[in-house]
Each structure stands twice: as C-alpha cells, then as structure tokens.
Amino acid sequence: MRLSLTARCNLACPYCCPDSHDPPELLTQAERLQLVSAASALGFRRLRLTGGEPLLHRGLEELVAALQPLRSAPASPGEPGLNEIALTTNGVLLSVERAQALRTAGLDRISVSLDGTDGATVARMAGLAGGPAAGETVLEKVLAALDHAAAAGFDPAAGALKLNAVIARGRNEDQLLPLAQLARQRGIELRLIEFMDVGNRNGWQPDLVLPATEMVRRIGAHWPLVPLGRQAHGTASRWRYRDGAGHLAVVASISAPFCGDCDRLRVTADGVAYTCLFASSGLDLKPWLRASAAAGGNLNEGLHSLWSARHDRYSEQRAQGQSSGTVTTQRPHAEMAYLGG
C-alpha cells in the first residue's frame, strides 16, 4: 500500500504538477493507523509513505514509530503484519537529524528522486524558477541527503537506499549516463522511470517517452549489463553491472505494462483509495474511518470488496491501442501528487 501524507511539495516537477495546498479533509494520524492496521490484517505486507513530499508532514517520524506494533512477528512469517515500511522523497529536506530520526523510528527503506546531475537540468526537471543556480542548490541538498541516509543506516548495498529518476525524451535523456555514473560511484541502485501519463496537466505525449529498452541499451553500451528480470508483482526490471558496480532497474509502465500482476493500492492524503496509478476515480474511505469504532469491520469489508473487484488494465489498453493505431480519447486521471506515484 502506498499512503500519501500530503499533496504539497517543495518542488514543482512538471511531470507531477503538485498543488500548493492540501485537500480540505486530510486523514488524522489515528485514521492513518486505523487504515494501515486494516490493510495489514487483509494481507498487505509492504507500506510506502509518499506525497507530494512526505517530509513536509511534521508527524512523519511519529507515524513510522506508531506503525511498529503492526509488524509481523519474525517467528510467524505467515501471520498478518507489515514486513517493510518505506519512504519516497525528493531528499531536499532529508537532514542528518531527520534521516537518523526516521531510522530510529523504524523506517526500512528510502527512495530518493533526482532527475539530473547538473544545475540546469535539475532546475528544469524540478520546475525551479531560479535557473541553474537554484538547480545546483537542490542538487547539493539531494546528494547530501544520500550521504545522510547512508550514514543513518540505510544501506544501499542491502537495497535500503535507492535513486529514482524520471526520464523524458528531449528533456533529460542526456542525463542517463551521468545518473548511472553517479549511482555506480555511490553503490546505489538507479531506477529509471518512463515518463507516464498520470494526471491531466503534465502535457504527456507518447513521443516524450524514452522506452526502457533504449535506456538500458545506452547504459549497457558503456557498462555491460546482465539481466535479472522482474520479480512477481514488482514494478522494476533489474540488471546488474558485469563489472560488479551494483544494479540498474527500469520501470516500463508505458512500453512494457505489468497490469496483470500489479499489487499496488494507493490511498490519497484525504483517504481516497485507488487500485491503479492511472485510475479516474477511487473509493472514499473516510465514511468508514470516521464511523464509530464498532463499525471498524466495515472498513475491512470495504477494502476487501474494492480489492476483489479491481480490473484495472489501463496501461495494457493504452499499449494495445498504440500498437493497433487506434486513436482513443484519453480519460481523466487522478493527479500524481495525490497518488504518490
């Protein structure tokens, strides 16, 4: 389950287009705990905290600590409970103190987003008005965040620290090799993400997509790669560098959809559940969350019914339409900043 804590962000990446304000009815901390408890009882094992930018949520560390009793007991791997609590962040606010506080609270993994290795590219991809100088400032903070996370115990060699990058043709495709070099030098797995048509305001067009196979080909031409495949229910296909300098992964939601075994449930900061990143509508969980404690079972039933009835195949349908030359009207989607990616 991916749980958004806020729709706000301190950056303005044009592929995400975050809002400057939160929806009016944010979930409370108690409601978030109730929701995660119900989900874990139904079999959800992994939780990712997202935004917007989740580090803008002042109660983040307290939430992570409060989730610890929901973990599955090591001696009972088959029992309901969380196995992993992760975080996706742009890293700008990940100070030494916050990295350590999150680790102490019980966070397992951090994924940091960075779409370029120079000030001009970072400014363009992060929607910064200050140009290259502003981009350099953000870049320095994100690189420092990687250091802070590693020092706090998020070991990249164990997969506890990863680097995400959205690649768009003609915008930052020249950053493929520099990003790969950066990740190799730091021993961090780089995850390259195709530019996706999430939301209604990011100007997505098919010709802006650089296919994952092309990304891998370009990087593999410089540093030979050995394919590892995609795990069941995983979003990323992975490779290892033949010279032993770590791993590379790609998320090919556009060019190679994986709808058939997707197991993600996304819940917005105001409690609306979506069974697909490209969904046009979701199920508002607040009526159950805000009912009396005696109605707690209804929340479990609502989640179970939502999950059992899911039939999302948008990425596959898009791909089929493109391959057949069929022109379809793109349906409205929920915004990326609400769904947390």
Coordinates of C-alpha atoms in Angstrom, one line a residue:
M1 CA 0.0 0.0 0.0
R2 CA 1.2 3.5 -0.9
L3 CA -0.1 6.0 1.6
S4 CA 0.2 9.7 0.7
L5 CA 0.6 12.1 3.6
T6 CA 0.3 15.4 1.7
A7 CA -0.4 16.6 -1.8
R8 CA 2.0 19.5 -1.2
C9 CA 5.6 19.6 -2.4
N10 CA 8.6 21.9 -2.1
L11 CA 9.4 21.3 -5.8
A12 CA 7.3 21.7 -8.9
C13 CA 8.3 18.9 -11.2
P14 CA 6.3 19.3 -14.4
Y15 CA 5.6 15.6 -14.8
C16 CA 3.9 15.7 -11.4
C17 CA 2.5 19.2 -11.1
P18 CA 1.9 19.2 -7.3
D19 CA -0.6 21.5 -5.6
S20 CA 0.5 24.3 -3.3
H21 CA -2.2 23.2 -0.7
D22 CA -3.6 20.1 0.7
P23 CA -7.2 18.8 0.2
P24 CA -9.5 20.0 3.0
E25 CA -10.1 16.8 4.8
L26 CA -6.7 15.2 5.5
L27 CA -6.7 12.0 7.4
T28 CA -5.7 12.3 11.0
Q29 CA -2.8 10.3 12.5
A30 CA -5.3 8.0 14.2
E31 CA -7.1 7.4 10.9
R32 CA -3.9 6.5 9.1
L33 CA -3.1 4.0 11.8
Q34 CA -6.6 2.5 11.6
L35 CA -6.3 2.3 7.8
V36 CA -2.8 0.6 7.8
S37 CA -4.0 -1.8 10.5
A38 CA -7.0 -2.9 8.5
A39 CA -4.9 -3.3 5.3
S40 CA -2.2 -5.3 7.1
A41 CA -4.9 -7.6 8.5
L42 CA -6.1 -8.2 5.0
G43 CA -2.6 -9.2 3.9
F44 CA -0.8 -6.1 2.8
R45 CA 2.8 -6.6 3.8
R46 CA 4.6 -3.5 2.5
L47 CA 3.8 0.1 3.2
R48 CA 5.3 3.1 1.3
L49 CA 4.8 6.6 2.6
T50 CA 4.6 9.2 -0.1
G51 CA 3.3 12.6 -1.0
G52 CA 3.6 15.2 -2.5
E53 CA 6.7 15.4 -0.4
P54 CA 6.2 13.3 2.7
L55 CA 9.0 15.1 4.6
L56 CA 6.7 18.2 4.7
H57 CA 4.5 16.1 7.1
R58 CA 5.6 17.1 10.6
G59 CA 4.2 13.9 12.1
L60 CA 6.2 11.6 9.8
E61 CA 8.6 10.2 12.4
E62 CA 5.8 9.7 14.9
L63 CA 3.7 7.9 12.3
V64 CA 6.6 5.5 11.5
A65 CA 7.1 4.8 15.2
A66 CA 3.4 4.2 15.8
L67 CA 3.3 1.7 12.9
Q68 CA 5.9 -0.6 14.5
P69 CA 3.3 -2.7 16.5
L70 CA 1.7 -3.7 13.2
R71 CA 4.8 -5.5 12.0
S72 CA 4.6 -9.3 11.6
A73 CA 6.5 -11.3 14.2
P74 CA 9.8 -12.8 12.9
A75 CA 8.8 -16.2 14.3
S76 CA 5.4 -16.1 12.5
P77 CA 6.1 -15.1 8.9
G78 CA 2.7 -16.3 7.8
E79 CA 0.8 -14.2 10.2
P80 CA -0.7 -10.8 9.1
G81 CA 1.5 -7.8 9.6
L82 CA 3.9 -5.4 7.9
N83 CA 7.3 -6.6 6.7
E84 CA 8.5 -3.3 5.4
I85 CA 7.9 0.4 5.8
A86 CA 9.5 2.6 3.1
L87 CA 9.6 6.3 2.1
T88 CA 9.8 8.1 -1.3
T89 CA 11.2 11.6 -1.1
N90 CA 12.9 14.3 -3.2
G91 CA 15.5 14.5 -0.4
V92 CA 15.7 18.2 -0.2
L93 CA 14.6 18.2 3.5
L94 CA 16.4 15.0 4.5
S95 CA 18.8 16.4 7.0
V96 CA 21.2 14.4 9.2
E97 CA 18.8 14.7 12.1
R98 CA 15.7 13.6 10.1
A99 CA 17.5 10.7 8.5
Q100 CA 18.6 9.4 11.9
A101 CA 15.2 10.1 13.4
L102 CA 13.5 8.1 10.7
R103 CA 15.9 5.2 11.1
T104 CA 15.4 5.2 14.9
A105 CA 11.6 5.3 14.4
G106 CA 11.8 2.1 12.4
L107 CA 11.8 3.1 8.7
D108 CA 13.3 0.3 6.5
R109 CA 14.0 1.9 3.1
I110 CA 14.3 5.3 1.4
S111 CA 14.0 6.1 -2.3
V112 CA 15.3 9.5 -3.3
S113 CA 14.3 11.2 -6.6
L114 CA 16.8 13.0 -8.8
D115 CA 16.3 13.7 -12.5
G116 CA 19.7 15.2 -13.4
T117 CA 23.3 15.8 -12.4
D118 CA 23.7 19.4 -13.3
G119 CA 22.1 22.6 -12.1
A120 CA 20.3 23.4 -15.4
T121 CA 18.7 20.0 -15.8
V122 CA 17.7 19.8 -12.1
A123 CA 16.1 23.2 -12.3
R124 CA 14.2 22.3 -15.5
M125 CA 13.0 18.9 -14.2
A126 CA 12.1 20.2 -10.7
G127 CA 10.3 23.3 -12.1
L128 CA 12.6 25.8 -10.3
A129 CA 12.2 29.4 -11.2
G130 CA 15.8 30.3 -10.2
G131 CA 17.5 28.6 -13.1
P132 CA 20.8 26.7 -12.9
A133 CA 21.9 28.3 -9.6
A134 CA 18.7 27.1 -8.0
G135 CA 19.2 23.7 -9.5
E136 CA 22.7 23.5 -8.1
T137 CA 21.4 24.3 -4.7
V138 CA 18.8 21.5 -4.9
L139 CA 21.4 19.1 -6.4
E140 CA 23.8 19.7 -3.5
K141 CA 21.0 19.1 -0.9
V142 CA 19.9 15.8 -2.6
L143 CA 23.4 14.5 -2.8
A144 CA 23.9 15.4 0.8
A145 CA 20.6 13.6 1.6
L146 CA 22.0 10.4 0.1
D147 CA 25.0 10.7 2.4
H148 CA 22.8 11.4 5.4
A149 CA 20.6 8.4 4.7
A150 CA 23.6 6.0 4.2
A151 CA 25.2 7.3 7.4
A152 CA 21.9 6.7 9.3
G153 CA 22.0 3.1 8.4
F154 CA 20.0 2.9 5.1
D155 CA 22.5 0.6 3.4
P156 CA 22.4 0.9 -0.4
A157 CA 24.2 -2.5 -0.8
A158 CA 21.2 -4.1 1.0
G159 CA 18.6 -2.2 -1.1
A160 CA 17.7 0.2 1.7
L161 CA 18.6 3.3 -0.3
K162 CA 17.8 3.8 -4.0
L163 CA 17.8 6.6 -6.5
N164 CA 14.8 7.3 -8.8
A165 CA 14.9 9.3 -12.0
V166 CA 12.1 10.1 -14.4
I167 CA 13.4 10.3 -18.0
A168 CA 11.6 12.2 -20.7
R169 CA 12.8 12.3 -24.3
G170 CA 14.3 15.6 -25.3
R171 CA 14.2 16.9 -21.7
N172 CA 16.7 14.9 -19.7
E173 CA 17.6 11.9 -21.7
D174 CA 21.2 13.2 -21.9
Q175 CA 21.4 12.5 -18.1
L176 CA 21.2 8.7 -18.5
L177 CA 24.9 8.1 -18.4
P178 CA 25.7 10.8 -15.8
L179 CA 23.0 9.5 -13.5
A180 CA 24.2 5.9 -13.9
Q181 CA 27.8 7.1 -13.2
L182 CA 26.6 8.9 -10.1
A183 CA 24.8 5.8 -8.8
R184 CA 27.7 3.5 -9.6
Q185 CA 30.1 5.7 -7.7
R186 CA 27.9 5.6 -4.7
G187 CA 26.9 2.0 -4.9
I188 CA 23.2 2.9 -5.2
E189 CA 20.7 1.2 -7.4
L190 CA 19.4 3.6 -10.0
R191 CA 15.7 3.2 -11.0
L192 CA 14.9 4.8 -14.4
I193 CA 11.2 5.6 -14.8
E194 CA 9.4 6.2 -18.1
F195 CA 7.5 9.5 -18.3
M196 CA 3.9 8.5 -17.6
D197 CA 0.6 9.9 -18.5
V198 CA -0.5 10.3 -14.8
G199 CA -2.9 13.2 -14.2
N200 CA -4.3 15.7 -16.6
R201 CA -1.9 18.6 -16.6
N202 CA 1.7 17.4 -17.2
G203 CA 1.5 17.7 -21.0
W204 CA 2.2 14.0 -21.6
Q205 CA 2.6 12.8 -25.2
P206 CA 3.7 9.4 -26.5
D207 CA 6.7 10.9 -28.3
L208 CA 8.1 12.2 -24.9
V209 CA 8.5 8.6 -23.7
L210 CA 12.0 7.2 -24.0
P211 CA 11.4 3.4 -23.8
A212 CA 13.1 1.5 -21.0
T213 CA 14.8 -0.8 -23.6
E214 CA 16.5 2.2 -25.1
M215 CA 17.7 3.4 -21.7
V216 CA 19.2 0.0 -20.9
R217 CA 20.8 -0.2 -24.4
R218 CA 22.5 3.2 -23.9
I219 CA 23.8 2.5 -20.5
G220 CA 24.7 -1.1 -21.3
A221 CA 26.8 0.1 -24.2
H222 CA 29.1 1.9 -21.7
W223 CA 28.9 -0.6 -18.8
P224 CA 27.8 -4.1 -19.9
L225 CA 24.7 -5.4 -18.1
V226 CA 23.4 -8.8 -17.1
P227 CA 19.6 -9.2 -16.9
L228 CA 18.0 -10.3 -13.7
G229 CA 14.4 -10.0 -14.7
R230 CA 11.3 -8.6 -12.9
Q231 CA 10.1 -10.2 -9.7
A232 CA 6.4 -11.2 -9.4
H233 CA 4.3 -8.1 -8.5
G234 CA 7.4 -5.9 -8.9
T235 CA 7.3 -2.7 -10.9
A236 CA 11.0 -2.7 -12.0
S237 CA 13.0 -5.0 -14.3
R238 CA 16.6 -5.2 -13.0
W239 CA 20.1 -5.7 -14.3
R240 CA 23.5 -6.0 -12.6
Y241 CA 26.6 -4.4 -14.0
R242 CA 29.0 -7.1 -15.3
D243 CA 31.9 -5.3 -13.6
G244 CA 30.3 -5.7 -10.2
A245 CA 29.4 -2.0 -9.7
G246 CA 25.9 -2.5 -8.5
H247 CA 22.5 -2.7 -10.1
L248 CA 20.3 -0.8 -12.6
A249 CA 16.5 -1.0 -12.8
V250 CA 13.8 0.4 -15.1
V251 CA 10.1 0.9 -14.7
A252 CA 8.4 0.5 -18.0
S253 CA 4.8 1.3 -17.3
I254 CA 4.3 2.7 -20.8
S255 CA 6.3 0.4 -23.1
A256 CA 6.0 -2.9 -21.2
P257 CA 2.9 -2.8 -18.9
F258 CA 2.7 -5.2 -16.0
C259 CA -1.0 -4.8 -15.1
G260 CA -1.5 -8.5 -14.8
D261 CA 0.3 -8.9 -11.5
C262 CA 0.3 -5.4 -10.1
D263 CA -0.5 -5.5 -6.4
R264 CA -0.4 -1.8 -5.5
L265 CA -3.2 0.0 -3.6
R266 CA -2.8 3.8 -3.4
V267 CA -4.5 5.9 -0.8
T268 CA -4.5 9.7 -1.0
A269 CA -3.8 12.1 1.8
D270 CA -7.6 12.6 2.2
G271 CA -8.4 8.9 2.3
V272 CA -9.5 8.0 -1.2
A273 CA -8.3 4.6 -2.3
Y274 CA -7.2 3.9 -5.9
T275 CA -6.4 0.5 -7.4
C276 CA -4.4 1.9 -10.3
L277 CA -2.0 4.8 -10.8
F278 CA -4.0 5.7 -13.9
A279 CA -7.4 5.4 -12.4
S280 CA -10.0 8.1 -13.0
S281 CA -11.9 7.6 -9.7
G282 CA -11.4 6.0 -6.3
L283 CA -13.2 4.9 -3.2
D284 CA -13.5 7.4 -0.4
L285 CA -12.6 5.5 2.9
K286 CA -13.4 8.4 5.2
P287 CA -17.0 7.4 5.9
W288 CA -15.7 4.1 7.4
L289 CA -12.7 5.7 9.1
R290 CA -14.8 8.3 10.7
A291 CA -17.6 6.0 11.8
S292 CA -17.8 4.6 15.3
A293 CA -15.2 2.2 16.5
A294 CA -17.8 -0.5 16.4
A295 CA -18.0 -0.1 12.6
G296 CA -14.3 -1.0 12.2
G297 CA -15.2 -4.2 10.4
N298 CA -16.9 -2.3 7.7
L299 CA -13.6 -0.7 6.7
N300 CA -12.1 -4.2 6.3
E301 CA -15.1 -5.2 4.2
G302 CA -14.8 -2.1 2.1
L303 CA -11.1 -2.6 1.4
H304 CA -11.7 -6.3 0.6
S305 CA -14.6 -5.5 -1.8
L306 CA -12.5 -2.8 -3.6
W307 CA -9.6 -5.1 -4.0
S308 CA -11.7 -8.1 -5.1
A309 CA -13.4 -6.1 -7.8
R310 CA -10.4 -4.5 -9.3
H311 CA -10.0 -4.9 -13.1
D312 CA -7.6 -2.1 -14.0
R313 CA -5.7 -2.6 -17.3
Y314 CA -5.2 0.9 -18.4
S315 CA -1.5 0.6 -19.4
E316 CA -2.2 -2.6 -21.3
Q317 CA -5.1 -1.0 -23.1
R318 CA -3.1 2.1 -23.9
A319 CA -0.3 -0.1 -25.4
Q320 CA -2.8 -2.2 -27.4
G321 CA -4.3 1.0 -28.8
Q322 CA -0.9 2.4 -29.8
S323 CA 0.2 -0.8 -31.5
S324 CA -3.0 -1.1 -33.5
G325 CA -3.0 2.6 -34.4
T326 CA -6.3 3.1 -32.6
V327 CA -7.0 6.7 -31.6
T328 CA -8.8 6.9 -28.3
T329 CA -9.8 9.9 -26.1
Q330 CA -7.6 9.9 -23.0
R331 CA -9.8 9.6 -19.9
P332 CA -9.2 11.9 -17.0
H333 CA -6.8 10.6 -14.3
A334 CA -6.2 11.4 -10.7
E335 CA -3.2 13.7 -10.3
M336 CA 0.3 12.2 -9.5
A337 CA 0.7 14.5 -6.4
Y338 CA -2.4 12.9 -4.9
L339 CA -1.4 9.3 -5.6
G340 CA 2.2 9.5 -4.7
G341 CA 3.5 7.7 -7.8

